Tab-separated table of C-alpha atoms and ligand atoms in Angstrom:
chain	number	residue	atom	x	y	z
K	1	UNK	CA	30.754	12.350	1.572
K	2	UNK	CA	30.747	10.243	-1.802
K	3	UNK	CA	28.667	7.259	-1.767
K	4	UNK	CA	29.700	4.094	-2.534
K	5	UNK	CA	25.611	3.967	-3.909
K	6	UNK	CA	24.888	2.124	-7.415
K	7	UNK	CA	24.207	5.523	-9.736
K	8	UNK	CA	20.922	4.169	-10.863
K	9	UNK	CA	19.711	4.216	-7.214
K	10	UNK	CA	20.714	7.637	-6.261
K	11	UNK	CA	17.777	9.330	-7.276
K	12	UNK	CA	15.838	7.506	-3.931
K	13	UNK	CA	17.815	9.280	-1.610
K	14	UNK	CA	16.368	9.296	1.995
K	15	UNK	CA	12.354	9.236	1.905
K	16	UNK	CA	10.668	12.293	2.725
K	17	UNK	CA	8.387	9.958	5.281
K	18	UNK	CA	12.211	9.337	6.624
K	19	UNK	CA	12.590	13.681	6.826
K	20	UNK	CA	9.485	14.447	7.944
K	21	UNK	CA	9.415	11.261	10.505
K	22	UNK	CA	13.295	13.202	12.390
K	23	UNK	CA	11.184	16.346	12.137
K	24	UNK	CA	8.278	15.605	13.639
K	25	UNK	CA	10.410	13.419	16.632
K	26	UNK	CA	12.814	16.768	17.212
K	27	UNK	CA	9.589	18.477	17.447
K	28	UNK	CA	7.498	16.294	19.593
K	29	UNK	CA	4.402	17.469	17.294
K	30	UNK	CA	1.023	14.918	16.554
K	31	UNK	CA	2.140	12.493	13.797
K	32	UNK	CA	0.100	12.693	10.644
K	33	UNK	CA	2.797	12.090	8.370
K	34	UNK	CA	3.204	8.257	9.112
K	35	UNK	CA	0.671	5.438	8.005
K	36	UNK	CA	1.231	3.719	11.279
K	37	UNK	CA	-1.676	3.181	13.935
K	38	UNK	CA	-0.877	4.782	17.301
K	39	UNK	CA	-3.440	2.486	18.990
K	40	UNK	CA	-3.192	-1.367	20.558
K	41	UNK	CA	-2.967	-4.584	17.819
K	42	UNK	CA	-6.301	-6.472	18.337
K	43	UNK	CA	-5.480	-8.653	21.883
K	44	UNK	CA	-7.109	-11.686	20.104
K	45	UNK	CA	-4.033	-11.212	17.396
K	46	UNK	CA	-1.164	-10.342	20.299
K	47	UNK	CA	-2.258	-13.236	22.290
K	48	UNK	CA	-2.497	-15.896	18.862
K	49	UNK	CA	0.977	-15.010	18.274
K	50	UNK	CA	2.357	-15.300	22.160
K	51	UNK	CA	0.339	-18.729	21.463
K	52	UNK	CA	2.437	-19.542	18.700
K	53	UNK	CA	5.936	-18.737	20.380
K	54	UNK	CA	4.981	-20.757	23.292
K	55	UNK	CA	4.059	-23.809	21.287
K	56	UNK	CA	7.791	-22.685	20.037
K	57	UNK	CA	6.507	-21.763	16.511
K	58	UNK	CA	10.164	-20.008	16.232
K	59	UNK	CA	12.291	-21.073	14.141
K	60	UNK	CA	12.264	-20.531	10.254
K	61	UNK	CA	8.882	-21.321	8.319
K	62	UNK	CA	9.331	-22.706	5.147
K	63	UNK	CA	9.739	-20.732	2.701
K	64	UNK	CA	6.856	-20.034	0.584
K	65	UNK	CA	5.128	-19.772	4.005
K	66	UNK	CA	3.195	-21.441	6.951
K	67	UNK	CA	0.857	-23.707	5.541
K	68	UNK	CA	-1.495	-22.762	7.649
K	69	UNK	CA	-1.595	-18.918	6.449
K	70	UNK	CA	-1.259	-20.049	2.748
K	71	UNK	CA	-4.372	-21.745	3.908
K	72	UNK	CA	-6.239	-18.757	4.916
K	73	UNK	CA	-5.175	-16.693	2.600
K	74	UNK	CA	-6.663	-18.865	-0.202
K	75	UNK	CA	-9.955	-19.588	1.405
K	76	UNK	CA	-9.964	-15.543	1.980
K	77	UNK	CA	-9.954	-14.730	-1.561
K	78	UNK	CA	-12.269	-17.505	-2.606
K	79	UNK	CA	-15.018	-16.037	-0.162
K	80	UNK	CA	-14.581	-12.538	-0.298
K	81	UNK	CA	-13.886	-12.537	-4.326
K	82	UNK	CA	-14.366	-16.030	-5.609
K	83	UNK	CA	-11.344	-16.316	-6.737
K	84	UNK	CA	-9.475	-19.660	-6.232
K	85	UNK	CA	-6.035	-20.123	-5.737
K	86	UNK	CA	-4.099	-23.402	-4.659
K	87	UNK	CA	-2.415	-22.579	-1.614
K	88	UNK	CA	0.531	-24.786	-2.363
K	89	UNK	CA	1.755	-23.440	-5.573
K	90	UNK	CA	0.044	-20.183	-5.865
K	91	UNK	CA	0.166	-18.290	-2.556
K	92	UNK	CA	3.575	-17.052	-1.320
K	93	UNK	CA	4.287	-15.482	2.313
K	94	UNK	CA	6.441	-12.509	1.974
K	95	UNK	CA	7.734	-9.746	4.459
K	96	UNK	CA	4.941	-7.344	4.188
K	97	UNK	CA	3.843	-6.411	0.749
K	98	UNK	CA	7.182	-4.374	0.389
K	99	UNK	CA	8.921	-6.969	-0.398
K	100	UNK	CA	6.455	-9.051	-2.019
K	101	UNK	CA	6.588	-5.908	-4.556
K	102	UNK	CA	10.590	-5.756	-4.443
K	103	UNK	CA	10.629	-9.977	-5.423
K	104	UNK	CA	7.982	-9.341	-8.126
K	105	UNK	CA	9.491	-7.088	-10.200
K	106	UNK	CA	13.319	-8.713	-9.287
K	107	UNK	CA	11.062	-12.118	-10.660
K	108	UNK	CA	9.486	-10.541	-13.266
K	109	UNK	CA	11.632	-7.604	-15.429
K	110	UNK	CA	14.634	-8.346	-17.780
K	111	UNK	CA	16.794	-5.290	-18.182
K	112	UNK	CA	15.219	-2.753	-19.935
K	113	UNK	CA	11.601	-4.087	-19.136
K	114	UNK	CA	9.364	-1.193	-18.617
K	115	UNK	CA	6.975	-1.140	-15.357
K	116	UNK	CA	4.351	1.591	-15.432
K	117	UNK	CA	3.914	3.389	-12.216
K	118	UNK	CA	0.288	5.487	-11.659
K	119	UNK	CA	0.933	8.800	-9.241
K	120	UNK	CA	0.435	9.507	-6.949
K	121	UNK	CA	2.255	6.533	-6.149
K	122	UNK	CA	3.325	4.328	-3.092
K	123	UNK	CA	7.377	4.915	-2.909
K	124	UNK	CA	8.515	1.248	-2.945
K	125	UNK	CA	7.549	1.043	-6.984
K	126	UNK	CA	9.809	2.440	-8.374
K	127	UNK	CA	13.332	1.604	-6.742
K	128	UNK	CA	11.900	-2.141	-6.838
K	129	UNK	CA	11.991	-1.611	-10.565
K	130	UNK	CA	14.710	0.141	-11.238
K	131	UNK	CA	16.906	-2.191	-8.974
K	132	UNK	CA	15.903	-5.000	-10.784
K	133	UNK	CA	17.313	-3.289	-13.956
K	134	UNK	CA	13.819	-1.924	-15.338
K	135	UNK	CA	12.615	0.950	-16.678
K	136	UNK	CA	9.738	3.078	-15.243
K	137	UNK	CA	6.921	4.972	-16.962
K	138	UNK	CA	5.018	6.998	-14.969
K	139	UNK	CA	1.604	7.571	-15.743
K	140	UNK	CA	0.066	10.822	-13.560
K	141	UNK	CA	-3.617	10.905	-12.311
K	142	UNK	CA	-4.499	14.452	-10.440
K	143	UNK	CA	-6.336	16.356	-7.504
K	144	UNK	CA	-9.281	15.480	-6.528
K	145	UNK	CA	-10.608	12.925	-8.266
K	146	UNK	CA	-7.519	10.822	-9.393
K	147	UNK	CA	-9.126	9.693	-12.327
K	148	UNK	CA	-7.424	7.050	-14.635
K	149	UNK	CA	-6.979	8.809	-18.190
K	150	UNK	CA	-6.820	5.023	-19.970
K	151	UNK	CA	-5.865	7.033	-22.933
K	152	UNK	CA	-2.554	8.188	-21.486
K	153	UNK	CA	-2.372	4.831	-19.540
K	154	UNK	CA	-2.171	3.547	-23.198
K	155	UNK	CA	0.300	5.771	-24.586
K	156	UNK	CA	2.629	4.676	-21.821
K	157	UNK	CA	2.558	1.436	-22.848
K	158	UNK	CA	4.945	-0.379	-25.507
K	159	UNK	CA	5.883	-3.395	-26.250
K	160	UNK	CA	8.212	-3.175	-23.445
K	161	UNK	CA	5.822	-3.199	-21.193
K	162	UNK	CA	6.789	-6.002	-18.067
K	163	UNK	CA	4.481	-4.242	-15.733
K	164	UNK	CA	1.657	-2.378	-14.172
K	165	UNK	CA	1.320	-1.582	-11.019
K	166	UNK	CA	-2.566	-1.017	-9.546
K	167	UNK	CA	-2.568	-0.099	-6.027
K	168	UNK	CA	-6.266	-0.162	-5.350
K	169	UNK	CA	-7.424	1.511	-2.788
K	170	UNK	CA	-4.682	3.811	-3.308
K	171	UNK	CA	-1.766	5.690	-1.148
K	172	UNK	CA	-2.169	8.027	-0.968
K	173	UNK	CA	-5.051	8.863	-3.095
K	174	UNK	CA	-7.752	6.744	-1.056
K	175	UNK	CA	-8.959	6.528	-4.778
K	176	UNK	CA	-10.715	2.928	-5.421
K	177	UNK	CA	-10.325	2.082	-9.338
K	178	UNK	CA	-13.882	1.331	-11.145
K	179	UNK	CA	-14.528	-1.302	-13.537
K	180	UNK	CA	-14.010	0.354	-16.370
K	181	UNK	CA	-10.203	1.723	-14.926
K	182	UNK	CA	-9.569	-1.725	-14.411
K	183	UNK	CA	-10.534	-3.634	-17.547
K	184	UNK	CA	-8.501	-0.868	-19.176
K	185	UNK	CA	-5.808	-1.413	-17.501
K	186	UNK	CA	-5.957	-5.478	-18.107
K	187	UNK	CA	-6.734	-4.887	-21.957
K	188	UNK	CA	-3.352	-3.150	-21.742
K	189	UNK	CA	-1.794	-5.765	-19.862
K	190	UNK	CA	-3.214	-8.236	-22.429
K	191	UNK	CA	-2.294	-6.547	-25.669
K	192	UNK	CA	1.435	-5.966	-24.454
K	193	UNK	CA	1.611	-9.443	-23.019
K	194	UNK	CA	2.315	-7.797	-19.399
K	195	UNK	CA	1.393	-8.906	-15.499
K	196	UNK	CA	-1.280	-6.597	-13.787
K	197	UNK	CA	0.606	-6.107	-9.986
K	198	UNK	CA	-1.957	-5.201	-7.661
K	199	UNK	CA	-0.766	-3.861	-4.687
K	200	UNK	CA	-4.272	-4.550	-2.012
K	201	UNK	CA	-2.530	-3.778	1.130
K	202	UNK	CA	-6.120	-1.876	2.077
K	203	UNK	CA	-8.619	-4.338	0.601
K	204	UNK	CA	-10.377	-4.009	3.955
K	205	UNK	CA	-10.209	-0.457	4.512
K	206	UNK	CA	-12.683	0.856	1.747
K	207	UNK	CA	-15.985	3.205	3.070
K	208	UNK	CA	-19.328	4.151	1.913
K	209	UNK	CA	-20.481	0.896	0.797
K	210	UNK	CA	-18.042	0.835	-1.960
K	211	UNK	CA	-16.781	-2.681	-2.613
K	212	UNK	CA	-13.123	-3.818	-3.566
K	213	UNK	CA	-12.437	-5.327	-7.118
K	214	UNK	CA	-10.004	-7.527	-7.388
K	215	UNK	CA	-9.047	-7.921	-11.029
K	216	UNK	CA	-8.207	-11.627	-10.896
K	217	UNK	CA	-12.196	-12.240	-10.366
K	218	UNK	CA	-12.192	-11.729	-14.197
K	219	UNK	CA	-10.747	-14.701	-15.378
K	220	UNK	CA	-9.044	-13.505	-18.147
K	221	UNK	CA	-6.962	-11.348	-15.782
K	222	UNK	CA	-5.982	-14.271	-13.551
K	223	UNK	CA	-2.843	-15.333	-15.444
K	224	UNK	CA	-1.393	-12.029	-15.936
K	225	UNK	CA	-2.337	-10.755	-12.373
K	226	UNK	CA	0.126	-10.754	-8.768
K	227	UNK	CA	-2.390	-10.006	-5.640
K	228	UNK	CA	-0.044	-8.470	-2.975
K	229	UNK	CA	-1.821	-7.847	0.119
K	230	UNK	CA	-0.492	-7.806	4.023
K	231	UNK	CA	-1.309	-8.117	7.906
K	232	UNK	CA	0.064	-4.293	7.914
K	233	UNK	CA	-2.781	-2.092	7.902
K	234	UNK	CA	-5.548	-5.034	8.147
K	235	UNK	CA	-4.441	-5.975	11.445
K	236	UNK	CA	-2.606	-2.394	12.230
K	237	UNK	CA	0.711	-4.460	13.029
K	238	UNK	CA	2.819	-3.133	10.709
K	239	UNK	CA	5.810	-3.848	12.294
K	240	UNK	CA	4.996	-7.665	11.963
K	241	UNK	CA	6.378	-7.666	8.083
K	242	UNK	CA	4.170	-10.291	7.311
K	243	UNK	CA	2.431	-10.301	3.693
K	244	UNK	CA	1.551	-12.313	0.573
K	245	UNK	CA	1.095	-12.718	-3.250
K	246	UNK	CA	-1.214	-14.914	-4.881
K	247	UNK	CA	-0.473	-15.581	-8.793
K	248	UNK	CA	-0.477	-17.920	-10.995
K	249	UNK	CA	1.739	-21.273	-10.595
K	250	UNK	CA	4.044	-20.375	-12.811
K	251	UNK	CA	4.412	-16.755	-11.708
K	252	UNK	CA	4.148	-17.836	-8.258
K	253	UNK	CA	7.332	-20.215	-9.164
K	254	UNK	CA	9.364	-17.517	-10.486
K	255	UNK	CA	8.421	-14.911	-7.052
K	256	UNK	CA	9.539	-17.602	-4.501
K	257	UNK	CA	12.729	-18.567	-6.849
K	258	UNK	CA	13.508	-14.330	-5.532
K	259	UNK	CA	11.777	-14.549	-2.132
K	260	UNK	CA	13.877	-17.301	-0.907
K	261	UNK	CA	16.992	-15.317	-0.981
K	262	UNK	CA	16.022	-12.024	0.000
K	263	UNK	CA	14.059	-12.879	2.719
K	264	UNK	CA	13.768	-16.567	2.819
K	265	UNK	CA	10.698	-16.124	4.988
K	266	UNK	CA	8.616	-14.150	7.714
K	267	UNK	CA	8.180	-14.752	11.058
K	268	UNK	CA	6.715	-17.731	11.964
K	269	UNK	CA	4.809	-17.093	14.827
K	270	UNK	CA	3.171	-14.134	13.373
K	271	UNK	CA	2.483	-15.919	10.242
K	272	UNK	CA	0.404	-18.194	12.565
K	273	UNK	CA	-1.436	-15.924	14.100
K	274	UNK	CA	-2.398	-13.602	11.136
K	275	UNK	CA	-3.784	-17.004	9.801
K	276	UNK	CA	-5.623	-17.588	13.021
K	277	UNK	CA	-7.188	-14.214	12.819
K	278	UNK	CA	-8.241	-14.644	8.998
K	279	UNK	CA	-9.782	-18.036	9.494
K	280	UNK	CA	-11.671	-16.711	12.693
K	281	UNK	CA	-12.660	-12.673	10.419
K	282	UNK	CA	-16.084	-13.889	9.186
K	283	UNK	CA	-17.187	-15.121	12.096
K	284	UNK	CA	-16.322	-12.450	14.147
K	285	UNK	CA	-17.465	-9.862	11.429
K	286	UNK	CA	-13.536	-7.907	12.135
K	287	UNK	CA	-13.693	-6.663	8.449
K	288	UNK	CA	-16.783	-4.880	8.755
K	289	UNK	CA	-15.884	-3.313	12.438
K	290	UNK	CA	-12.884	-2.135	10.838
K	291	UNK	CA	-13.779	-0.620	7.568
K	292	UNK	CA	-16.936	1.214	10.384
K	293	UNK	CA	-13.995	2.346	12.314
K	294	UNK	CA	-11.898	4.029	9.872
K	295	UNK	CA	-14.593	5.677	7.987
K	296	UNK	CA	-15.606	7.327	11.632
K	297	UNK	CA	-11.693	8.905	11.865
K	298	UNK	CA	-11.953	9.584	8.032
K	299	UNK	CA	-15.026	11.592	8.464
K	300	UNK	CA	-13.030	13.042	11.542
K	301	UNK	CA	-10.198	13.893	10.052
K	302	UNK	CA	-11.809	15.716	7.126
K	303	UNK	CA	-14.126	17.944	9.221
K	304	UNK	CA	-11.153	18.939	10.523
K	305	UNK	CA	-9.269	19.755	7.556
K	306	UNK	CA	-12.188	21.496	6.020
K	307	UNK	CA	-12.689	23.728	9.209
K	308	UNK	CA	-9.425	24.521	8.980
K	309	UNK	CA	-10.130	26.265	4.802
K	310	UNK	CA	-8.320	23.164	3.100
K	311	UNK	CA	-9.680	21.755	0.072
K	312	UNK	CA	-9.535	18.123	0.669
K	313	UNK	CA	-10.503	14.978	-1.535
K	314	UNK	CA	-13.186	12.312	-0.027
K	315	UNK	CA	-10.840	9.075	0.128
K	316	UNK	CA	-13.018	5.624	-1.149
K	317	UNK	CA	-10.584	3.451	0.896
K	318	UNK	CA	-7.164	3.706	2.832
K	319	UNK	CA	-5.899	5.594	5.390
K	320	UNK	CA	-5.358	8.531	3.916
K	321	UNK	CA	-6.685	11.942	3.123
K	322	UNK	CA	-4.911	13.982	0.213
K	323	UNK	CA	-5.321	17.660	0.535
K	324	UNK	CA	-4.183	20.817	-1.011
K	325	UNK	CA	-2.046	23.462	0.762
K	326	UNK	CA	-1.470	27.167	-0.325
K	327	UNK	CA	2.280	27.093	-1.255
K	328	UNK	CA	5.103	24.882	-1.686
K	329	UNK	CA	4.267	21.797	0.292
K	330	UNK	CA	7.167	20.855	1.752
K	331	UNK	CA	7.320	24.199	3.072
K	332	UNK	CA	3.750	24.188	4.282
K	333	UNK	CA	4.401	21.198	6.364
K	334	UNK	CA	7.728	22.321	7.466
K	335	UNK	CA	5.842	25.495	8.799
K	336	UNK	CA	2.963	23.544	10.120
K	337	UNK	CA	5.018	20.907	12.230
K	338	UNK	CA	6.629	24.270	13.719
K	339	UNK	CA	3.819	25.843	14.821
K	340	UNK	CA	0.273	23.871	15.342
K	341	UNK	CA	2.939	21.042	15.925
K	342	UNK	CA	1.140	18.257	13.742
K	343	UNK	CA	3.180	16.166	11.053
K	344	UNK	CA	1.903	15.465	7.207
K	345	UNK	CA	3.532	14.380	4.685
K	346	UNK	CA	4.499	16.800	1.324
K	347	UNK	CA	2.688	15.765	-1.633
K	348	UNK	CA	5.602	16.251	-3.757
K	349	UNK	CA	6.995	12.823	-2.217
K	350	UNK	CA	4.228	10.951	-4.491
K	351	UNK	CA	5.541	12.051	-7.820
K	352	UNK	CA	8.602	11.262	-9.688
K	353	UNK	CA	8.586	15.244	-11.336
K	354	UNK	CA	7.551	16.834	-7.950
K	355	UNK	CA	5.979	19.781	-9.527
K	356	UNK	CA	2.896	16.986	-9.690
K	357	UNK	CA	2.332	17.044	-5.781
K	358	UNK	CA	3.665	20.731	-4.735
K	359	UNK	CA	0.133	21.705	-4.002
K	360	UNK	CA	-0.895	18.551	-2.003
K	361	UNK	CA	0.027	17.382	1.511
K	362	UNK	CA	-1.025	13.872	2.812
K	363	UNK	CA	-2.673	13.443	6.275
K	364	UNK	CA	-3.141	9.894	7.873
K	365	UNK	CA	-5.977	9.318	9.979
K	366	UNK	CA	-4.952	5.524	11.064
K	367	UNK	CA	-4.622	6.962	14.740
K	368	UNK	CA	-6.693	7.014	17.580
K	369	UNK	CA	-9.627	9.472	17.963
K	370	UNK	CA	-7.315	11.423	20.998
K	371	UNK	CA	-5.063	11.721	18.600
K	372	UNK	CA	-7.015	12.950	15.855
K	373	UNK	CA	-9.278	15.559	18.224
K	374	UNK	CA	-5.941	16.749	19.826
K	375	UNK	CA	-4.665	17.074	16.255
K	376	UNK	CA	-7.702	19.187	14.592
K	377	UNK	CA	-7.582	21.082	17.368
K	378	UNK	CA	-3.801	22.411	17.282
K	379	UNK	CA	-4.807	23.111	13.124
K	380	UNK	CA	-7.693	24.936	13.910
K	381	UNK	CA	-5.915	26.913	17.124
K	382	UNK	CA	-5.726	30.906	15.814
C	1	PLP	C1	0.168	0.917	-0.997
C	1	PLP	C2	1.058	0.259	-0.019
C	1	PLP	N1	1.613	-0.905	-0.342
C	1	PLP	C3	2.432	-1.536	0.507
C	1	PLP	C4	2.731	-0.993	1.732
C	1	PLP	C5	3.681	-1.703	2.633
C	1	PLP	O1	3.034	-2.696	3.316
C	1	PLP	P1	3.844	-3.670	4.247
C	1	PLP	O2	3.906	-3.059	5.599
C	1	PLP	O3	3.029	-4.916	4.238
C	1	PLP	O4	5.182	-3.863	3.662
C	1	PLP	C6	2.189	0.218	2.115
C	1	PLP	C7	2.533	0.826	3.403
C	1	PLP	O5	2.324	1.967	3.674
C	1	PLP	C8	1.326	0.864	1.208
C	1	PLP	O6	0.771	2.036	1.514
């Protein structure tokens, strides 16, 4: 079959978390490949947004988003990082942080801008990039410790330079960046006159006391910063698509000038209720529970994985634990959906020359403890 596909976009092709997703379903093995939570949405959230559609909260929100979730949103990041931004012309609503990446860069890069991309990396970077005509430079960090080399950072970087994505904590390398990765990173952005695009989707899912850094607490970052965050894996809805970018005005301006006609908006009722359940997190200490819960399955998970011989690396946040398989890993999880029957996800999907990931296999542990116990077990089955 030809493909009526613009060339530059051919490279994509069908995700492997598409391929390993039909495997695992012909199968009918435990799903570790997918960063989806197998368990209920909080009720409190469920019920807020059958609130909403009652009080026939249906129909399109305006487009930059509800007020009322610009709202939380801001007074979220001025508590947890003291960071201010003025919900009307600096917070924008987006559908899930996927897109708010895809508007970014379509808002951001002329043709021929460079973006630089840190693998392992989160999938949606670089298509967003290249379909907005830009140019990606990939900048690899490795096994175990995913370490920033600032010097190679820097050597990526050129004049050119539109764009750098930080996804902190990472997916899928549960890697939190330290001061010193991030000021690097924002010197960068500052000599080449670039925007820092920091991809937080698991600001609330970081372990061992470690605490999340948000660069645009450092004021000279602000400017050149774009937060992205979402409801997705805070709330475990991802299926909601509701998420957000705070920036500056200006850069905020020139997001929702995209957003409005790719999306227009997200859905309204939702939007209300992931602002109800944001106003109402530090009162009912959700944030904390959470993070508590998911370092329980992450400790889970990784007992498993080491009783099972696997060399594995200690995530700081996420919901994700990178290992390292003997072989080819797409083969290795090919052969282990056949026969313990549980799903991962190649490593090889995470870099753009997949000779980076061939070792390393990806295991989510966003899923209930049944899941995880039944899961360990069929790994660790002779
Ligand atoms: C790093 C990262 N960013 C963004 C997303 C997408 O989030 P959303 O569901 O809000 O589009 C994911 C989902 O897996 C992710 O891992």
């Amino acid at each position: 079959m030809t493909t009526p596909l613009r060339t530059v976009m051919r490279p994509f092709g069908i995700s492997m978390f598409s391929r390993v997703s039909d495997l695992a379903a012909e199968h009918r093995v435990i799903n570790l490949a997918q960063g989806v939570p197998d368990f209920p949405a909080p009720p409190a959230l469920v019920e807020a947004a059958a609130t909403a559609m009652r009080q026939h909260i249906n129909q399109y929100a305006p487009s930059p988003g509800l007020a009322s979730l610009r709202a939380a949103v801001s007074t979220h990041a001025k508590m947890r990082y003291g960071v201010t931004y003025d919900p009307d012309t600096e917070v924008t609503v987006t559908a899930g942080a996927t897109e708010a990446v895809w508007s970014t860069a379509a808002a951001l890069l002329e043709p021929g801008d460079e973006a630089i991309v840190i693998e392992p990396y989160y999938e949606t970077y670089p298509p967003s990039v290249v379909a907005a005509g830009g140019v990606v430079r990939f900048v690899p960090t490795t096994f175990p410790d995913f370490v920033l080399d600032l010097e190679r950072l820097a050597a990526a970087c050129n004049p050119r330079t539109r764009l750098i994505f930080l996804n902190t904590p990472g997916n899928p390398s549960g890697r939190l960046f330290t001061a010193e990765e991030l000021r690097g990173a924002a010197e960068l952005a500052e000599r080449y006159d670039a925007y820092l695009v920091c991809d937080e989707t698991y600001e609330h899912l970081i372990y061992d006391g470690r605490a999340h850094r948000r660069v645009s607490s450092v004021p000279e970052c602000r400017e050149r910063s774009v937060i992205i965050s979402s409801a997705s894996k805070t709330f475990g809805v991802t299926g909601w698509r509701v998420g957000w970018t705070l920036a500056s005005h200006a850069v905020t301006d020139a997001i929702r000038r995209v957003h409005q006609f790719v999306t227009f908006a997200a859905p309204s009722p939702l939007q209300q209720a992931v602002a109800a359940m944001l106003d109402d997190a530090p009162r009912s200490g959700y944030f904390d529970e959470l993070a508590r819960g998911f370092a329980v399955r992450r400790d889970l998970l990784l007992d498993y994985l080491r009783r099972t011989g696997l060399e594995v690396a200690v995530p700081d946040g996420g919901y994700f634990v990178m290992a390292r398989c003997p072989g080819d890993d797409v083969t290795w999880c090919e052969d282990l959906i056949r026969r313990p029957g549980v799903a991962a996800l190649p490593g090889s999907a995470f870099y753009h020359d997949r000779t980076g990931g061939r070792d390393l296999v990806r295991f989510a542990f966003c899923k209930a403890f049944s899941t995880l116990h039944a899961a360990g077990a069929r790994m660790l089955r002779p």
